[in-house]
Every structure is written in structure tokens, then in C-alpha cells.
């Protein structure tokens, strides 16, 4: 007879983290705390996760059975590891260690879900709402067997075992993006309740030719079935977007992209393998099945696989590509929160899937592959440097100001707030110009007073954080009743290029009426 508590307390969701290659560098057996090498994003990512999830570490230390390390060695290292995490503001409930070799036939070695079941009993966890994050296919398999969700990171052994992953595995670059992914699901639950039911409704509406808003890791998109020209026409109408500006087609993975492309060059495969799902759009020649209205009559199609759980689940549930521009009125700032949607867009949308803030915050990088050198059509969420490391130097076309440039995202004035924006050459001056001025600073507030409003993009000087904050900060300044906004440029490297590109376009003078 059970005499346990009679009042049911809700079960908590958890994140089970692999240790080596996921939180710390995988350097083989670690016998001393001095040998711990933390991956750069671990502390921040776990701090963010700890606010919503119980955290556990599940690690395989075969070195114990092999006699390379003693149990005491591993326990000493784990005590130091827990101390350091606690000092960084990260509470870990428990570390579960399997010391066995495969031949010993133990119950606890991943992909056995044994430790997850044990934790669920002891800590009253909801495994169906829990996650396993790791750099080995057995981490993902553990999640499947426990009825949890698995997330594969490319750090540690991630790249080496990438090709062994079962189809459909969710892959992210590292622990930071794993946290973004998991927290997006937590937000979707908070804002939509049963979000998978909302998703099913959205799919039904898309199938009926309707349009709606969904989150991606860059910005919110306004989507329609890519193969439904009438629905696409609704998107153009809702955005008040000129018909010469083609849409990006979102796909669930590389295989779906190749079904829409007339050719899928080796460079496309290399880029998709490295950066999908993620903020990279690849422009290639299109198949005739892609409607002309999507590509604005061009022979090419822009393809991207987004790194957002709601976007991916939507694409998988629909089973078809979704064409979607950013969910803003043409020429205006892209929404990085559902709260930022224009009334006109909300009124035109048949559904809004709200999963909170977008983690990357600037739109995808666009690269065209049409034979010859790859061309950068728009800097964005994947740094130019990372792309060039894979496919060689990119051609960067000169700014064009004609009406129908190669990529209309390159129109000189775009992404604009209503308030006049002046892009400074350097740090904001001590005092603002005459009138009520706001300052968009990169790292530190301007030295002097007199500014009516100040927004700092990243006090830590982190370009990723700055990109994630950019559009929301611009919006707050735009709503501040200011005479003007003075914006400091970010350093012109990595994501800084995308930030400065958006600021330059926002700052361009209004064309004469
Ligand atoms: O991050 C993003 O890319 C977001 C999210 C929603 O995925 N989407 C987005 O879409 O920024 P949009 O429509 O705001 O910008 C798409 C850009 C446009 O500048 C368009 O001209 C360009 O992609 N584009 C689309 N198809 C193209 C093509 N066939 N050739 C050249 N450029 C193309
Ligand atoms: Mg590992």
C-alpha cells in the first residue's frame, strides 16, 4: 500500500546533458579538475535553461572499467564540476555516471534510458516534456527510448558521427543553440498552451490555402504553401510587398530542398550540411514546379531550413515547403517577437504561432550559387567568414540602387523605423544633437547625458547578443516619440556585418515622393 502524498504535484520537465563534447571539451579521461575545459557557451546556456528545467548530467566514463581512472578520480572531478557550475549560477540536480564497457552488459549505459527513469522516479519528472542533449547518436537514442526529445550538438564528436544519425534527428551547432531550441518550446507551451494542437490547426489552414505567422530562429515569417500560387498572392497582399520581390522557401531538410532545385551543386550540399537547420538561405536554379509568383519570375529559388522547433514541426506536419517572407509590412523592421506584429499583418493572418523572442534576431544570410563564384546577396545570421571557410571567397556585389536589383533585400532603404535614423561613424558623441534624440549604442551608453533614450545592444560586447536585441531595441526607440535616433555601428566582423547592413539600410534617406 502506498502512503505517499495524495495531492498530485505537477511533474517537472528536465534536461539531461551529456558531459564530454557537450558541456566540456572531449579530451579523453579526466583525472584532475585542472583538466576540465569548459566549452565557451556552457555557463550562459545552462543558466537560461535552469530557469525552466531541472538539470542533470548523464555521462559514460568507460575509463573506470578499463582501469584508467578510479571512481574516486571521477567523483573528485565531478565535485569540482558541480562547484564551478554552482558558482556560475547553475544548479545541477545530480550527475549519473555509467562506468561500464559495452561487454559488461550493464543496464545503465546509454542508449539505455535507465538513468532517466531513475531520475524521473526520484525527482518527479515529466519525461515526455524533457530533453537529452549530446554529441553522440546514443544520446539521441536515449531520448527516444525514454519518450523524451533528443537534440544533437555538433561540438565534441558531433561532426564525426553526423552521418550516422537517424533521419529526422534535430541538430544544432552547440549548447547555446540547444538552449535556444528548448526554451523556444518552453515559450510555445507558455504562450499557446497545447502548442501541438495549435500546430495542427495551422496545418489545416495552410492546406486550405490560408496564410499565417510562425516563428523562426531569425525573425517571424508570414507563410503560405509554397506550391499554392493563390495563397502566395495573399502573402504579397498582406505585406504590401511589390511583386518583383521573391520569397524564401522554407524546407524541413536538405532532401526537400533538392526536390525544388533544378541543380543542387556540391557547394550547396556542403553549406546545407554545415549550416542547416540554421540562418542560411541558398539560391539555386529552380524546378518548374516552383510557382513563378514565389520567385517573382526568376529562374532561381531561395531555400532555407530554419532552426526553430515550431517552424520545423510545422514543416514536417504539413509535409510540404512553406514560402515565407519576414512578417512585417514591406520595408519595415522585421518582428523578432509576436508582440511586434503589425495590426495589418495580424488581421491578414489566419493563425499566429507565438513562441516568444527569436534567438538570432537578424534575417538569414543569403548566398547565390549559380556557377562561378558564390555570391553574397545579404549578410545575416551565419557569418560570412564561416561560409567562406567552406566554399572559398564570396563575391560581394556593389550596392545597387536600381528598382529591380538582384536581390530586393538589397534595396537601399529597408528594415526602417519611422523615426529618422543617423548612422554614426564611431562611438556616440558625448551630447546629442538639438531636440529629443535617442541613442542605439553597441556596448556602452554614450559618455555624456542629454539623450532622451538610450538602448545598449550588448553590454558584454557579444555580437550574437547584439543581433538578437537589434530589432526590438530599434522598435522601442521608434516608439519613444523621438526627433531622431543616432546609431553606433557594430564591429564589421561576423554578425556585426549583418547588424551594420540593417542599420545602413534603416538610415538611408527616404526617397523623394
Ligand atoms: O531569416 C529569414 O530569411 C526570414 C525568415 C522568415 O526565414 N525571411 C526573410 O524573408 O527575411 P524576406 O522576404 O524578408 O527576405 C527574403 C530575401 C529578399 O530580399 C528577396 O529578394 C531574397 O530573399 N530572395 C528570395 N528569392 C530570391 C531569388 N530567387 N534570388 C535572389 N534573391 C531572392
Ligand atoms: Mg559526449
XYZ file of C-alpha atoms and ligand atoms in Angstrom:
547
model
C 0.000 0.000 0.000
C 1.296 3.418 -0.897
C 1.042 6.081 1.728
C 2.617 8.752 -0.469
C 1.199 12.229 -0.879
C -2.407 12.307 -2.016
C -2.240 15.748 -3.621
C -0.668 15.429 -7.077
C 2.157 17.889 -7.653
C 2.836 18.550 -11.324
C 5.759 16.658 -12.793
C 8.661 18.880 -13.848
C 10.420 18.810 -17.215
C 14.173 18.192 -17.225
C 17.182 18.487 -19.467
C 19.662 15.596 -19.377
C 23.048 16.809 -20.514
C 25.900 14.729 -21.808
C 29.224 15.827 -20.280
C 32.166 15.369 -22.660
C 31.839 17.148 -26.005
C 28.604 18.819 -24.888
C 29.478 20.871 -21.771
C 33.250 20.473 -21.728
C 35.814 19.614 -24.384
C 36.157 15.905 -25.004
C 39.807 15.318 -24.094
C 39.613 11.652 -23.068
C 39.993 10.568 -19.434
C 39.981 13.477 -16.960
C 41.648 12.627 -13.657
C 42.005 16.125 -12.249
C 39.710 19.168 -12.104
C 42.538 21.182 -13.693
C 41.953 19.312 -16.930
C 38.322 20.487 -17.270
C 37.975 22.668 -20.375
C 34.572 24.325 -20.462
C 33.008 24.998 -23.861
C 32.519 28.761 -24.285
C 28.703 28.862 -24.206
C 28.074 26.305 -21.436
C 27.507 28.551 -18.396
C 25.187 31.018 -20.064
C 23.183 28.320 -21.825
C 22.696 26.313 -18.617
C 21.783 29.409 -16.612
C 19.000 30.122 -19.106
C 17.810 26.507 -19.057
C 17.858 26.306 -15.253
C 15.116 28.912 -15.068
C 12.640 26.474 -16.649
C 14.080 22.969 -16.322
C 15.620 20.600 -13.780
C 19.162 19.890 -14.975
C 21.025 16.565 -14.858
C 24.269 15.289 -16.320
C 24.354 11.756 -17.720
C 27.850 10.644 -18.600
C 29.630 7.499 -19.715
C 33.058 7.084 -18.067
C 34.270 3.780 -19.520
C 37.717 4.728 -18.182
C 36.688 3.395 -14.781
C 36.015 -0.137 -16.016
C 39.150 -0.006 -18.133
C 41.203 0.881 -15.070
C 42.372 4.223 -16.472
C 40.509 6.232 -13.829
C 39.259 5.302 -10.367
C 35.747 6.008 -9.148
C 37.359 8.489 -6.720
C 39.055 10.336 -9.611
C 35.745 10.776 -11.374
C 33.935 11.787 -8.188
C 36.587 14.398 -7.427
C 36.280 15.844 -10.909
C 32.501 15.860 -10.632
C 32.573 17.660 -7.285
C 34.737 20.368 -8.846
C 32.479 20.487 -11.872
C 29.361 20.924 -9.718
C 31.088 23.582 -7.585
C 32.041 25.557 -10.653
C 28.557 25.311 -12.143
C 27.005 26.357 -8.818
C 29.363 29.347 -8.704
C 28.177 30.241 -12.207
C 24.565 30.128 -11.030
C 23.751 26.701 -12.465
C 22.132 24.158 -10.148
C 22.625 20.561 -11.316
C 20.367 18.063 -9.537
C 22.594 15.042 -9.996
C 25.288 13.524 -12.163
C 24.599 9.956 -13.317
C 27.701 8.029 -14.346
C 27.937 4.708 -16.175
C 31.423 3.216 -15.573
C 30.940 0.104 -17.718
C 32.209 -1.230 -21.016
C 29.755 -2.473 -23.588
C 30.824 -6.083 -22.933
C 29.718 -5.909 -19.319
C 26.109 -5.724 -20.489
C 25.063 -3.240 -17.809
C 21.632 -1.621 -17.619
C 22.858 1.941 -17.340
C 24.966 2.543 -20.448
C 23.465 4.972 -22.947
C 21.366 4.485 -25.062
C 19.666 2.755 -22.135
C 17.181 5.200 -20.551
C 17.859 3.646 -17.123
C 19.251 6.812 -15.520
C 16.420 8.913 -16.926
C 13.834 6.576 -15.435
C 15.665 6.661 -12.108
C 15.726 10.471 -12.144
C 12.052 10.620 -13.134
C 11.091 8.488 -10.123
C 13.265 10.285 -7.644
C 12.677 13.859 -8.808
C 9.101 13.538 -10.054
C 9.905 14.422 -13.681
C 7.793 14.547 -16.819
C 9.963 12.697 -19.331
C 7.632 13.472 -22.238
C 8.429 17.165 -21.766
C 12.131 16.524 -21.123
C 15.211 16.626 -23.365
C 18.514 14.855 -23.813
C 21.359 16.895 -25.322
C 24.532 15.224 -26.524
C 27.213 14.880 -29.173
C 26.762 11.161 -29.832
C 23.946 9.311 -31.629
C 23.425 7.258 -28.439
C 22.374 10.443 -26.619
C 19.572 10.936 -29.132
C 18.651 7.255 -28.941
C 18.437 7.515 -25.135
C 15.846 10.256 -25.550
C 13.797 8.175 -27.964
C 13.762 5.210 -25.574
C 12.737 7.395 -22.625
C 9.946 9.090 -24.576
C 11.809 12.402 -24.362
C 13.121 14.670 -27.102
C 16.738 14.380 -28.269
C 18.938 17.176 -29.515
C 22.285 16.536 -31.186
C 25.142 19.040 -30.896
C 27.968 19.367 -33.416
C 30.617 20.020 -30.755
C 32.779 17.164 -29.397
C 32.271 14.067 -31.546
C 29.238 15.672 -33.189
C 30.792 16.205 -36.613
C 32.385 12.760 -36.657
C 29.144 10.837 -36.110
C 26.921 13.234 -38.055
C 26.360 10.824 -40.947
C 25.233 8.028 -38.594
C 22.260 9.995 -37.294
C 18.788 8.605 -37.947
C 16.788 10.730 -40.404
C 14.803 13.419 -38.660
C 17.269 13.995 -35.806
C 17.288 17.591 -34.611
C 20.800 19.015 -34.949
C 22.113 22.294 -33.513
C 25.621 23.792 -33.527
C 26.175 23.609 -29.773
C 24.830 24.013 -26.260
C 23.826 27.651 -26.805
C 21.547 26.804 -29.713
C 20.310 23.712 -27.846
C 19.159 26.067 -25.070
C 17.522 28.364 -27.658
C 15.671 25.361 -29.095
C 14.465 24.012 -25.740
C 13.460 27.437 -24.431
C 11.512 28.125 -27.624
C 9.438 25.039 -26.804
C 9.015 26.217 -23.198
C 7.802 29.593 -24.541
C 5.470 27.935 -27.034
C 3.931 25.931 -24.165
C 3.596 29.055 -22.060
C 2.055 31.205 -24.762
C -0.051 28.696 -26.665
C -0.785 26.017 -24.076
C -1.158 22.854 -26.134
C 1.018 24.130 -28.964
C 0.927 20.905 -30.953
C -2.850 21.350 -31.214
C -2.267 24.922 -32.456
C 0.186 23.480 -34.941
C -2.399 21.017 -36.251
C -4.860 23.878 -36.749
C -2.198 25.886 -38.596
C -1.524 22.937 -40.900
C -5.237 22.630 -41.682
C -5.406 26.335 -42.522
C -2.334 26.182 -44.759
C -3.845 23.188 -46.577
C -6.991 25.255 -47.105
C -4.946 27.954 -48.850
C -4.733 30.307 -45.865
C -1.672 32.155 -44.534
C -0.209 32.599 -41.061
C 2.644 33.735 -38.860
C 5.216 31.325 -37.444
C 8.484 31.790 -35.548
C 11.937 31.051 -36.914
C 15.295 31.479 -35.181
C 15.901 34.703 -37.146
C 12.568 36.574 -37.283
C 8.875 35.694 -37.526
C 7.700 34.692 -41.016
C 4.352 35.107 -42.796
C 3.888 31.773 -44.537
C 1.810 30.017 -47.152
C 2.128 26.702 -49.020
C 4.931 27.346 -51.491
C 3.149 25.358 -54.202
C -0.131 27.310 -53.892
C 0.079 30.478 -56.046
C -3.194 31.916 -54.728
C -2.090 31.616 -51.121
C 1.229 33.210 -52.054
C -0.666 36.117 -53.607
C -2.327 36.622 -50.193
C 1.112 36.924 -48.593
C 2.181 39.618 -51.069
C -1.068 41.452 -50.466
C -0.853 41.273 -46.672
C 2.726 42.563 -46.676
C 2.056 45.166 -49.354
C 5.103 43.707 -50.998
C 5.948 44.558 -54.604
C 5.583 41.574 -56.953
C 9.223 41.827 -58.071
C 10.490 40.790 -54.626
C 10.710 36.962 -54.418
C 10.067 34.894 -51.270
C 12.258 32.456 -49.393
C 11.001 28.861 -49.472
C 11.381 27.051 -46.136
C 12.025 23.316 -46.153
C 12.312 20.649 -43.452
C 15.737 19.497 -44.639
C 18.188 19.145 -47.498
C 16.254 16.316 -49.178
C 13.216 18.579 -49.572
C 15.403 21.360 -50.964
C 16.735 19.114 -53.732
C 13.142 18.414 -54.830
C 12.663 22.098 -55.631
C 16.085 22.771 -57.155
C 16.906 22.035 -60.801
C 20.506 21.536 -59.728
C 21.976 21.023 -56.290
C 25.682 21.784 -56.640
C 28.357 20.340 -54.361
C 28.733 23.758 -52.697
C 25.006 23.739 -51.841
C 25.369 20.338 -50.233
C 28.388 21.468 -48.257
C 26.621 24.591 -46.994
C 23.363 22.793 -46.170
C 25.213 20.036 -44.340
C 27.154 22.540 -42.260
C 24.553 25.226 -41.555
C 21.088 23.653 -41.820
C 18.939 23.865 -39.903
C 20.045 27.451 -39.481
C 20.055 31.053 -40.705
C 21.414 30.437 -44.213
C 19.406 30.786 -47.436
C 20.762 29.163 -50.601
C 19.689 30.479 -54.028
C 19.880 27.886 -56.828
C 18.155 27.304 -60.186
C 14.550 26.202 -59.673
C 12.398 23.367 -60.940
C 9.310 24.317 -62.982
C 7.036 23.125 -60.129
C 8.008 26.160 -58.051
C 5.369 28.788 -58.935
C 6.614 31.943 -60.656
C 4.871 34.148 -58.128
C 7.148 32.740 -55.386
C 10.321 33.569 -57.281
C 8.978 36.771 -58.898
C 9.509 35.211 -62.297
C 13.156 34.429 -61.674
C 14.725 31.149 -62.794
C 16.102 30.715 -59.262
C 14.620 29.804 -55.893
C 15.822 30.789 -52.405
C 15.795 27.820 -49.969
C 16.299 27.639 -46.245
C 15.790 25.136 -43.433
C 15.011 27.088 -40.233
C 16.438 26.165 -36.814
C 13.297 26.580 -34.734
C 11.290 23.726 -33.210
C 7.910 25.246 -34.105
C 8.967 26.025 -37.703
C 10.421 22.544 -38.188
C 7.409 20.801 -36.662
C 5.123 22.915 -38.847
C 7.073 21.968 -41.993
C 7.116 18.295 -41.034
C 3.431 18.195 -40.157
C 2.469 19.955 -43.397
C 4.820 17.726 -45.378
C 5.412 20.489 -47.900
C 7.590 23.591 -48.273
C 6.379 26.932 -46.910
C 7.162 30.199 -48.677
C 7.541 32.994 -46.159
C 8.937 36.493 -46.086
C 9.539 38.169 -42.749
C 6.191 39.026 -41.150
C 6.499 42.813 -41.420
C 4.982 45.322 -43.813
C 7.282 45.795 -46.798
C 10.306 47.942 -45.929
C 9.627 47.921 -42.166
C 11.530 46.311 -39.317
C 11.170 42.527 -39.065
C 9.346 41.224 -35.962
C 11.503 39.260 -33.519
C 8.582 38.930 -31.042
C 4.967 38.065 -31.847
C 4.020 41.233 -29.898
C 5.759 43.257 -32.622
C 3.440 42.140 -35.398
C 1.720 44.991 -37.208
C -2.063 45.135 -36.766
C -2.437 44.822 -40.535
C -0.376 41.622 -40.581
C -2.312 40.163 -37.635
C -5.599 40.954 -39.345
C -4.496 39.234 -42.560
C -3.054 36.151 -40.838
C -5.266 33.121 -40.237
C -3.053 31.966 -37.388
C -0.174 33.225 -35.256
C 2.143 30.673 -33.672
C 3.764 32.527 -30.767
C 6.967 31.068 -29.339
C 8.419 34.194 -27.773
C 11.562 36.015 -28.892
C 13.669 34.886 -31.867
C 17.146 33.819 -30.749
C 19.232 35.064 -33.696
C 17.302 38.261 -34.342
C 18.609 39.194 -37.796
C 17.476 37.542 -41.019
C 19.288 34.701 -42.729
C 22.436 35.137 -44.776
C 21.610 34.710 -48.494
C 24.143 33.079 -50.837
C 23.506 32.515 -54.555
C 25.102 29.502 -56.271
C 24.690 29.788 -59.997
C 28.009 28.529 -61.266
C 31.157 30.575 -60.846
C 31.902 32.166 -57.516
C 29.172 32.050 -54.852
C 27.588 35.476 -54.348
C 26.631 37.036 -51.009
C 23.191 38.602 -51.550
C 22.586 39.541 -47.908
C 24.746 39.297 -44.777
C 22.809 37.641 -41.956
C 22.739 35.082 -39.185
C 25.587 32.904 -40.489
C 28.836 34.907 -40.577
C 30.461 35.446 -43.980
C 33.706 34.069 -42.554
C 32.126 30.691 -41.727
C 30.723 30.359 -45.239
C 33.997 31.313 -46.912
C 35.819 28.716 -44.825
C 33.718 26.065 -46.596
C 33.270 27.284 -50.166
C 36.034 29.844 -50.686
C 35.787 33.608 -51.169
C 32.324 35.033 -51.867
C 31.620 37.710 -54.403
C 30.023 40.694 -52.681
C 28.113 42.740 -55.258
C 28.346 46.513 -55.059
C 25.346 48.310 -53.534
C 22.687 48.745 -56.157
C 20.055 51.403 -56.123
C 18.066 50.479 -59.213
C 14.457 49.347 -58.922
C 14.962 45.677 -59.633
C 18.299 44.721 -58.147
C 19.499 41.128 -57.994
C 18.105 40.690 -54.509
C 15.478 43.188 -53.485
C 16.525 42.838 -49.846
C 19.389 44.982 -51.118
C 17.113 47.901 -51.795
C 18.965 50.794 -50.176
C 16.129 51.697 -47.833
C 14.755 48.714 -45.950
C 14.213 47.480 -42.393
C 13.316 51.047 -41.486
C 11.848 52.561 -38.321
C 9.588 55.579 -38.819
C 11.893 57.866 -36.851
C 14.859 59.380 -38.703
C 17.969 57.288 -38.058
C 21.515 58.604 -38.363
C 24.277 56.017 -38.544
C 27.375 57.328 -36.786
C 30.914 56.566 -37.908
C 32.068 55.693 -34.418
C 31.062 55.916 -30.733
C 28.150 58.205 -29.986
C 29.232 61.753 -29.162
C 29.011 62.974 -25.571
C 25.932 65.080 -26.271
C 23.076 64.554 -28.741
C 22.043 66.987 -31.456
C 19.302 69.555 -30.817
C 15.904 68.039 -29.862
C 14.805 64.723 -28.364
C 17.327 62.173 -29.562
C 17.747 58.522 -28.755
C 20.980 56.570 -28.925
C 21.389 52.989 -30.126
C 24.729 52.066 -28.584
C 26.627 48.874 -29.229
C 28.368 48.161 -25.938
C 28.343 51.126 -23.563
C 25.941 54.014 -23.115
C 27.248 57.327 -24.537
C 29.631 59.155 -22.203
C 27.569 62.326 -21.816
C 23.962 62.965 -20.773
C 21.187 64.680 -22.652
C 19.905 61.675 -24.588
C 16.150 61.195 -24.275
C 16.550 57.412 -24.585
C 19.459 55.000 -24.709
C 19.464 51.372 -25.848
C 22.598 49.258 -25.428
C 22.693 46.200 -27.708
C 25.180 44.108 -25.734
C 26.896 45.235 -22.534
C 29.202 42.222 -22.939
C 30.154 43.290 -26.467
C 28.799 39.983 -27.819
C 27.742 40.282 -31.471
C 25.238 37.439 -31.167
C 23.521 39.120 -28.236
C 23.583 42.446 -30.103
C 21.969 40.883 -33.197
C 19.272 39.251 -31.075
C 18.417 42.637 -29.498
C 18.705 44.836 -32.595
C 15.149 44.983 -33.961
C 13.451 45.110 -30.551
C 15.739 47.981 -29.485
C 15.043 49.852 -32.736
C 11.327 49.390 -32.152
C 11.486 50.753 -28.589
C 13.361 53.810 -29.828
C 10.911 54.183 -32.697
C 8.024 54.195 -30.198
C 9.771 56.750 -27.980
C 8.421 59.885 -29.669
C 11.927 60.951 -30.640
C 13.143 63.514 -33.196
C 15.898 61.160 -34.255
C 17.933 58.084 -33.458
C 21.731 58.053 -33.535
C 23.079 54.530 -34.055
C 26.619 53.370 -33.419
C 27.992 50.785 -35.825
C 28.992 47.335 -34.537
C 32.479 45.985 -35.318
C 32.439 44.937 -39.002
C 33.110 41.210 -38.409
C 30.904 38.126 -38.074
C 27.322 39.051 -37.184
C 28.458 42.686 -36.963
C 28.236 42.819 -40.764
C 24.553 41.873 -40.669
C 23.867 44.423 -37.901
C 25.615 47.236 -39.786
C 23.908 46.241 -43.045
C 20.474 46.617 -41.393
C 21.485 49.924 -39.773
C 22.784 51.324 -43.081
C 19.514 50.455 -44.816
C 17.453 51.837 -41.945
C 19.470 55.070 -42.129
C 19.195 55.703 -45.842
C 17.217 58.897 -46.516
C 13.590 58.427 -47.583
C 13.336 58.502 -51.368
C 11.711 61.697 -52.663
C 7.963 61.137 -53.079
O 15.663 34.858 -41.944
C 14.988 34.962 -42.954
O 15.462 34.783 -44.081
C 13.498 35.322 -42.792
C 12.774 34.160 -42.131
C 11.288 34.370 -42.084
O 13.105 32.965 -42.787
N 12.925 35.618 -44.066
C 13.180 36.775 -44.736
O 12.439 36.908 -45.893
O 13.971 37.591 -44.361
P 12.316 38.285 -46.691
O 11.283 38.042 -47.701
O 12.081 39.387 -45.767
O 13.660 38.418 -47.415
C 13.951 37.500 -48.420
C 15.006 38.000 -49.308
C 14.525 39.122 -50.159
O 15.452 40.165 -50.124
C 14.447 38.506 -51.528
O 14.693 39.416 -52.514
C 15.517 37.434 -51.471
O 15.380 36.923 -50.187
N 15.253 36.375 -52.451
C 14.248 35.498 -52.450
N 14.291 34.727 -53.554
C 15.358 35.105 -54.253
C 15.929 34.703 -55.504
N 15.394 33.733 -56.245
N 17.048 35.339 -55.914
C 17.588 36.333 -55.174
N 17.081 36.772 -54.013
C 15.973 36.180 -53.555
Mg 29.755 13.403 -25.455
